[in-house]
mmCIF file of C-alpha atoms in Angstrom:
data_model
loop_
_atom_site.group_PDB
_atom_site.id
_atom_site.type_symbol
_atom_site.label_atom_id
_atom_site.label_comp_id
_atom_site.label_asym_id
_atom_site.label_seq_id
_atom_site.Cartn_x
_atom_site.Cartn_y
_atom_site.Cartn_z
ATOM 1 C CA UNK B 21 17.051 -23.145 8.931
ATOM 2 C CA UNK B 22 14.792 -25.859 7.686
ATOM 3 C CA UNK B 23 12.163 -25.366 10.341
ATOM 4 C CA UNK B 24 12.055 -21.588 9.613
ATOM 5 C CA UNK B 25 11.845 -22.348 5.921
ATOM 6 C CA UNK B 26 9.255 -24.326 6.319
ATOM 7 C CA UNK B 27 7.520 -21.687 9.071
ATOM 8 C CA UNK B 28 7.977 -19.223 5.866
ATOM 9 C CA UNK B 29 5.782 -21.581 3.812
ATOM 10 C CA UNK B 30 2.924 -22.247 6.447
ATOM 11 C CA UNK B 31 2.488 -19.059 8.675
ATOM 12 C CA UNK B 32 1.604 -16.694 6.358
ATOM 13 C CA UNK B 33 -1.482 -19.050 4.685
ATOM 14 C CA UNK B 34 -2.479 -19.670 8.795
ATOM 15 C CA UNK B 35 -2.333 -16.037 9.260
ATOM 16 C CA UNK B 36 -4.418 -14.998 6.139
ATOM 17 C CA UNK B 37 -6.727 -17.566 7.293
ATOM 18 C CA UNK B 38 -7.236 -16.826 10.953
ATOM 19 C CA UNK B 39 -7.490 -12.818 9.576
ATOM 20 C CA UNK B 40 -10.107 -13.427 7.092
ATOM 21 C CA UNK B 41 -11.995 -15.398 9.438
ATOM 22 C CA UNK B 42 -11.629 -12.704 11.941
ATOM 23 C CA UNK B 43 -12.261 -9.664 9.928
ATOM 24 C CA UNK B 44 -15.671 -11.920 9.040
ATOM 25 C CA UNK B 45 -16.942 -12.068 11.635
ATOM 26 C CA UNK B 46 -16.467 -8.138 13.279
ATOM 27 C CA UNK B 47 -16.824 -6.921 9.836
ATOM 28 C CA UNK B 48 -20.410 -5.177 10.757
ATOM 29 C CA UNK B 49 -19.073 -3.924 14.154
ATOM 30 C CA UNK B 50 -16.491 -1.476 12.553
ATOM 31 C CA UNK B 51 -16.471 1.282 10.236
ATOM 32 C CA UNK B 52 -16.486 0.398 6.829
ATOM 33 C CA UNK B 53 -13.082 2.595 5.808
ATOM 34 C CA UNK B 54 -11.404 0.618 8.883
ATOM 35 C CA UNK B 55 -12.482 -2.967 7.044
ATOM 36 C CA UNK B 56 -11.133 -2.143 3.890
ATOM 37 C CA UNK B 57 -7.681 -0.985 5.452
ATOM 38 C CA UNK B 58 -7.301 -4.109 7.186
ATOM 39 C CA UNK B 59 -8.582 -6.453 4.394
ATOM 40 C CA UNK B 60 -6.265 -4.648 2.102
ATOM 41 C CA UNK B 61 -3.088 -5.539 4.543
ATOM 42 C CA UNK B 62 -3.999 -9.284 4.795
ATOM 43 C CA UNK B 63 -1.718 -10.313 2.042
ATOM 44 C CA UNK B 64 1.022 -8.076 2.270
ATOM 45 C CA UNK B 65 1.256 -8.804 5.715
ATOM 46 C CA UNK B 66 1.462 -12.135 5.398
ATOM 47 C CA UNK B 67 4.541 -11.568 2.351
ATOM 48 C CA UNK B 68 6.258 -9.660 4.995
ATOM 49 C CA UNK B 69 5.783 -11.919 7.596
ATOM 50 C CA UNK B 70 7.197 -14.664 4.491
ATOM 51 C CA UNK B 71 10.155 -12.412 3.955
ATOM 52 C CA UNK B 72 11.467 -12.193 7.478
ATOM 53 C CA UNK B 73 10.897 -15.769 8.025
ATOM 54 C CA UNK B 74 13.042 -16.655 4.960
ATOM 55 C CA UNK B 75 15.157 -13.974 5.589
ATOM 56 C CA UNK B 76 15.608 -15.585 9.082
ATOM 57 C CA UNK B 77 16.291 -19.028 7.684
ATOM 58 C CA UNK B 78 18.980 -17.786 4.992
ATOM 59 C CA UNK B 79 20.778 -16.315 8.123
ATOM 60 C CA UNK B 80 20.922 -19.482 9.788
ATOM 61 C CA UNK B 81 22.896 -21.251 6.763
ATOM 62 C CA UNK B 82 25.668 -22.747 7.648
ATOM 63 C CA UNK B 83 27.871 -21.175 4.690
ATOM 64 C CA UNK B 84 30.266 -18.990 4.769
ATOM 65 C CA UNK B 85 29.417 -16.605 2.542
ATOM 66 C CA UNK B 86 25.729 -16.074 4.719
ATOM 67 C CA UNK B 87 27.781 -14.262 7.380
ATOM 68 C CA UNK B 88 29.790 -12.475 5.322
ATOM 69 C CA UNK B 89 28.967 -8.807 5.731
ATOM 70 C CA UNK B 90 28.399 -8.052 1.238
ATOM 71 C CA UNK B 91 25.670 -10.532 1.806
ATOM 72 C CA UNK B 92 24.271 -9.527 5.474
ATOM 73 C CA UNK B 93 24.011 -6.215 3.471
ATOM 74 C CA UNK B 94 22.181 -7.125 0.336
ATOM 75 C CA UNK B 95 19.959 -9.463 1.867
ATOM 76 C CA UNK B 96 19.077 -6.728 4.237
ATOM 77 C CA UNK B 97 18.687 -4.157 0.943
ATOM 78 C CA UNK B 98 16.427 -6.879 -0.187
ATOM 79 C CA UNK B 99 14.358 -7.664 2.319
ATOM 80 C CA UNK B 100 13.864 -3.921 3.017
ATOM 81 C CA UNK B 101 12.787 -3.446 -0.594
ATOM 82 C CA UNK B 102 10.664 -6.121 -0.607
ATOM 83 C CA UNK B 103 8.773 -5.025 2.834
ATOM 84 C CA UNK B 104 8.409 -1.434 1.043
ATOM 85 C CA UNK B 105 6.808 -3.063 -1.869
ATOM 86 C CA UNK B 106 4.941 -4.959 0.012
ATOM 87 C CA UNK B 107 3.585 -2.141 2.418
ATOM 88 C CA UNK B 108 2.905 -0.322 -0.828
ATOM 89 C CA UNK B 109 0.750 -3.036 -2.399
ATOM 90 C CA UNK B 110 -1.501 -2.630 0.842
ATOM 91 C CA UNK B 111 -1.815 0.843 -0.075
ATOM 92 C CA UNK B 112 -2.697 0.598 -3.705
ATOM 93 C CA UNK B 113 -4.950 -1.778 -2.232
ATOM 94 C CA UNK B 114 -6.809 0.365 0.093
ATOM 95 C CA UNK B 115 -7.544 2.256 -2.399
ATOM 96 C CA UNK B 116 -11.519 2.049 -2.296
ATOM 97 C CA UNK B 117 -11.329 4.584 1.158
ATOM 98 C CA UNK B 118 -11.412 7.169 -1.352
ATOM 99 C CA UNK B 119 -14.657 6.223 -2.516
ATOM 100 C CA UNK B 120 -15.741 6.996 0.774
ATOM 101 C CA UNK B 121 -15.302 10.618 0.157
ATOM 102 C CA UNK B 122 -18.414 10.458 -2.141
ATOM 103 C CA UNK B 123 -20.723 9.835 0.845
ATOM 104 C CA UNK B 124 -24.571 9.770 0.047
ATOM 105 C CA UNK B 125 -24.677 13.031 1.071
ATOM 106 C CA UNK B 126 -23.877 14.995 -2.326
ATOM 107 C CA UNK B 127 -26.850 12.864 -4.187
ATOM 108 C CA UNK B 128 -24.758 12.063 -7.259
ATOM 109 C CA UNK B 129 -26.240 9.471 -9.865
ATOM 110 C CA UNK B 130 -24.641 6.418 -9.960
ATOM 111 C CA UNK B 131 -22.704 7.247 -13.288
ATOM 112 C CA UNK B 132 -21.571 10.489 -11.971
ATOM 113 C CA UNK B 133 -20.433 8.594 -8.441
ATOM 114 C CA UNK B 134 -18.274 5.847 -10.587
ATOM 115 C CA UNK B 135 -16.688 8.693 -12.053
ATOM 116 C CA UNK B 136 -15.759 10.609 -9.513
ATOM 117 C CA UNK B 137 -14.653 7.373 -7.325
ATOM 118 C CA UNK B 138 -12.481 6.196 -10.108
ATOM 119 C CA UNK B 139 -10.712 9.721 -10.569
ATOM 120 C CA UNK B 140 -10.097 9.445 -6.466
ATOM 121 C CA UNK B 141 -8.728 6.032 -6.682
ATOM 122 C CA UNK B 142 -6.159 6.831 -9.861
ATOM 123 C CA UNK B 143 -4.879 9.986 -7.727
ATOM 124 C CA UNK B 144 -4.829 7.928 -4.504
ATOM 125 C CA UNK B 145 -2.703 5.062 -6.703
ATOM 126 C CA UNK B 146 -0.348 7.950 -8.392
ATOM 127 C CA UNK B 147 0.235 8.964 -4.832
ATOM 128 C CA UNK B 148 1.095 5.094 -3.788
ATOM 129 C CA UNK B 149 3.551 4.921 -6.656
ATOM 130 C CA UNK B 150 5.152 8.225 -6.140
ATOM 131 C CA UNK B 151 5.728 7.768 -2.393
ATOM 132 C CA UNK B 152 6.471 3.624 -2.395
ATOM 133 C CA UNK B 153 9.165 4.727 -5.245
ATOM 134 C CA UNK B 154 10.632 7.244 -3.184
ATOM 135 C CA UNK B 155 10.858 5.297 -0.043
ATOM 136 C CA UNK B 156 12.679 2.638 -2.239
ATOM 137 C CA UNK B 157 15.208 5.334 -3.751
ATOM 138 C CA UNK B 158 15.789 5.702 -0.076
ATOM 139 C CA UNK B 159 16.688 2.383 1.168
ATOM 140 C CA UNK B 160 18.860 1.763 -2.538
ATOM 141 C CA UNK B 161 20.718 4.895 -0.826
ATOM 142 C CA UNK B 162 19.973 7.141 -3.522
ATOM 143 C CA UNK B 163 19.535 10.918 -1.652
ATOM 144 C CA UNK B 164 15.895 11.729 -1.732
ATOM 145 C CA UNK B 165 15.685 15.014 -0.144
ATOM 146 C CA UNK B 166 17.590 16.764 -3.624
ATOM 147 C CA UNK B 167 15.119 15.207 -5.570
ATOM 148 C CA UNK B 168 11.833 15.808 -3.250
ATOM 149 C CA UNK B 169 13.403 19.461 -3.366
ATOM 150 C CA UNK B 170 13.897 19.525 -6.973
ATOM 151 C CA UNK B 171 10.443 17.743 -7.477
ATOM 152 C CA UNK B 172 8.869 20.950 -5.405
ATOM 153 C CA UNK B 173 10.476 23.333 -7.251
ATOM 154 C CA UNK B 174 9.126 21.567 -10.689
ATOM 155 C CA UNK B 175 5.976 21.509 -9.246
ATOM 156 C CA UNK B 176 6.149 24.922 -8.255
ATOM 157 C CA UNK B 177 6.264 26.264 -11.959
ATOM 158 C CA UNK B 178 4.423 23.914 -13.193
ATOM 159 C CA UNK B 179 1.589 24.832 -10.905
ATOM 160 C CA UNK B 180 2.259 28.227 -11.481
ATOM 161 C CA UNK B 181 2.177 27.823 -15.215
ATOM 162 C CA UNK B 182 -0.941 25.749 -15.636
ATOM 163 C CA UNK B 183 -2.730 27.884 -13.038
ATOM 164 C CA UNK B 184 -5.574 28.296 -15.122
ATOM 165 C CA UNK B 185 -6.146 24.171 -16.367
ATOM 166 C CA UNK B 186 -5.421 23.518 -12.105
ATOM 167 C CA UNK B 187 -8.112 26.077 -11.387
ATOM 168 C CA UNK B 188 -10.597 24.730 -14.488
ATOM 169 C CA UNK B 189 -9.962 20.937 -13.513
ATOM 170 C CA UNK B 190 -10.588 21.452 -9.530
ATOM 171 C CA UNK B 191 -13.859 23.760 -10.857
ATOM 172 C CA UNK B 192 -15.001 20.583 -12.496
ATOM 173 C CA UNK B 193 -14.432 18.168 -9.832
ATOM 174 C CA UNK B 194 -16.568 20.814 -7.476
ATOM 175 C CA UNK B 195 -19.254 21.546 -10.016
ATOM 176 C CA UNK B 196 -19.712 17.304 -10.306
ATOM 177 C CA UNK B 197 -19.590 16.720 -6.931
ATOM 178 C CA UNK B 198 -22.139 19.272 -5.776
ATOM 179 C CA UNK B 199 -24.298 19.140 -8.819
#
């Protein structure tokens, strides 16, 4: 247990290293969206790989109580939740892709591109939150599918009752974009 305690504590910093170092040095042979996913990941890959390892070493205990099934349970629930958060921090992470979307060919000024690349990234992160929190409700047990239903329907009327301020709001995005 000690050795994969202590494996928890020095992996992941190795493995952040050795990435960084990597991703260096092919950074101008790949596309750029493809560096910022897997710059993004570094850390939260090396939490999860932290997680498992200490997850591994609490199983290893030699107490009672480890191998009881309550606790095989709720470190399980634990470790699940913290992998979701942690795949979820990578996402809110990669969150300068979107920027990508403003490619050089719509000619916007530099004001008008920070604008628009901001508005991406706050949808991109509302989209993060929404679907991290829902994968979490799922592994707590709570039943997701009533509430993605119930969600749709909400959004349903509410799409259908701000029709116009939808339609006004995506006529503004266009008429920024394409100047």
């Amino acid at each position: 247990a000690l050795v994969f305690a202590a494996l928890a504590a020095v992996l992941p910093e190795l493995y952040k290293f050795l990435a960084r170092k990597f991703l260096g040095r092919i950074k101008k042979h790949i596309a750029s969206w493809l560096h910022i996913l897997l710059e993004s990941y570094i850390v939260p890959i090396a939490m999860i790989l932290r997680v498992l390892l200490a997850c591994f070493a609490v199983t290893l205990l030699p107490f009672s109580f480890v191998h009881g099934e309550v606790f095989s349970r709720l470190l399980g629930t634990a470790s699940g939740l913290l992998i979701t958060v942690f795949i979820g921090l990578g996402s809110w992470q990669a969150a300068p892709v979107t920027r990508l979307l403003l490619s050089a060919e719509n000619h916007l000024d530099m004001t008008t591109n920070q604008t628009m690349g901001r508005f991406f990234e706050n949808i991109f992160h509302a989209l993060v939150v929404l679907f991290t929190g829902i994968a979490m409700l799922d592994q707590l047990g709570v039943p997701v599918s009533g509430l993605l239903t119930g969600a749709g329907v909400a959004g349903l009327a509410v799409s259908l009752a701000a029709q116009s301020t939808l339609s006004n709001l995506i006529a503004g995005v266009t008429l920024v974009l394409e100047h």
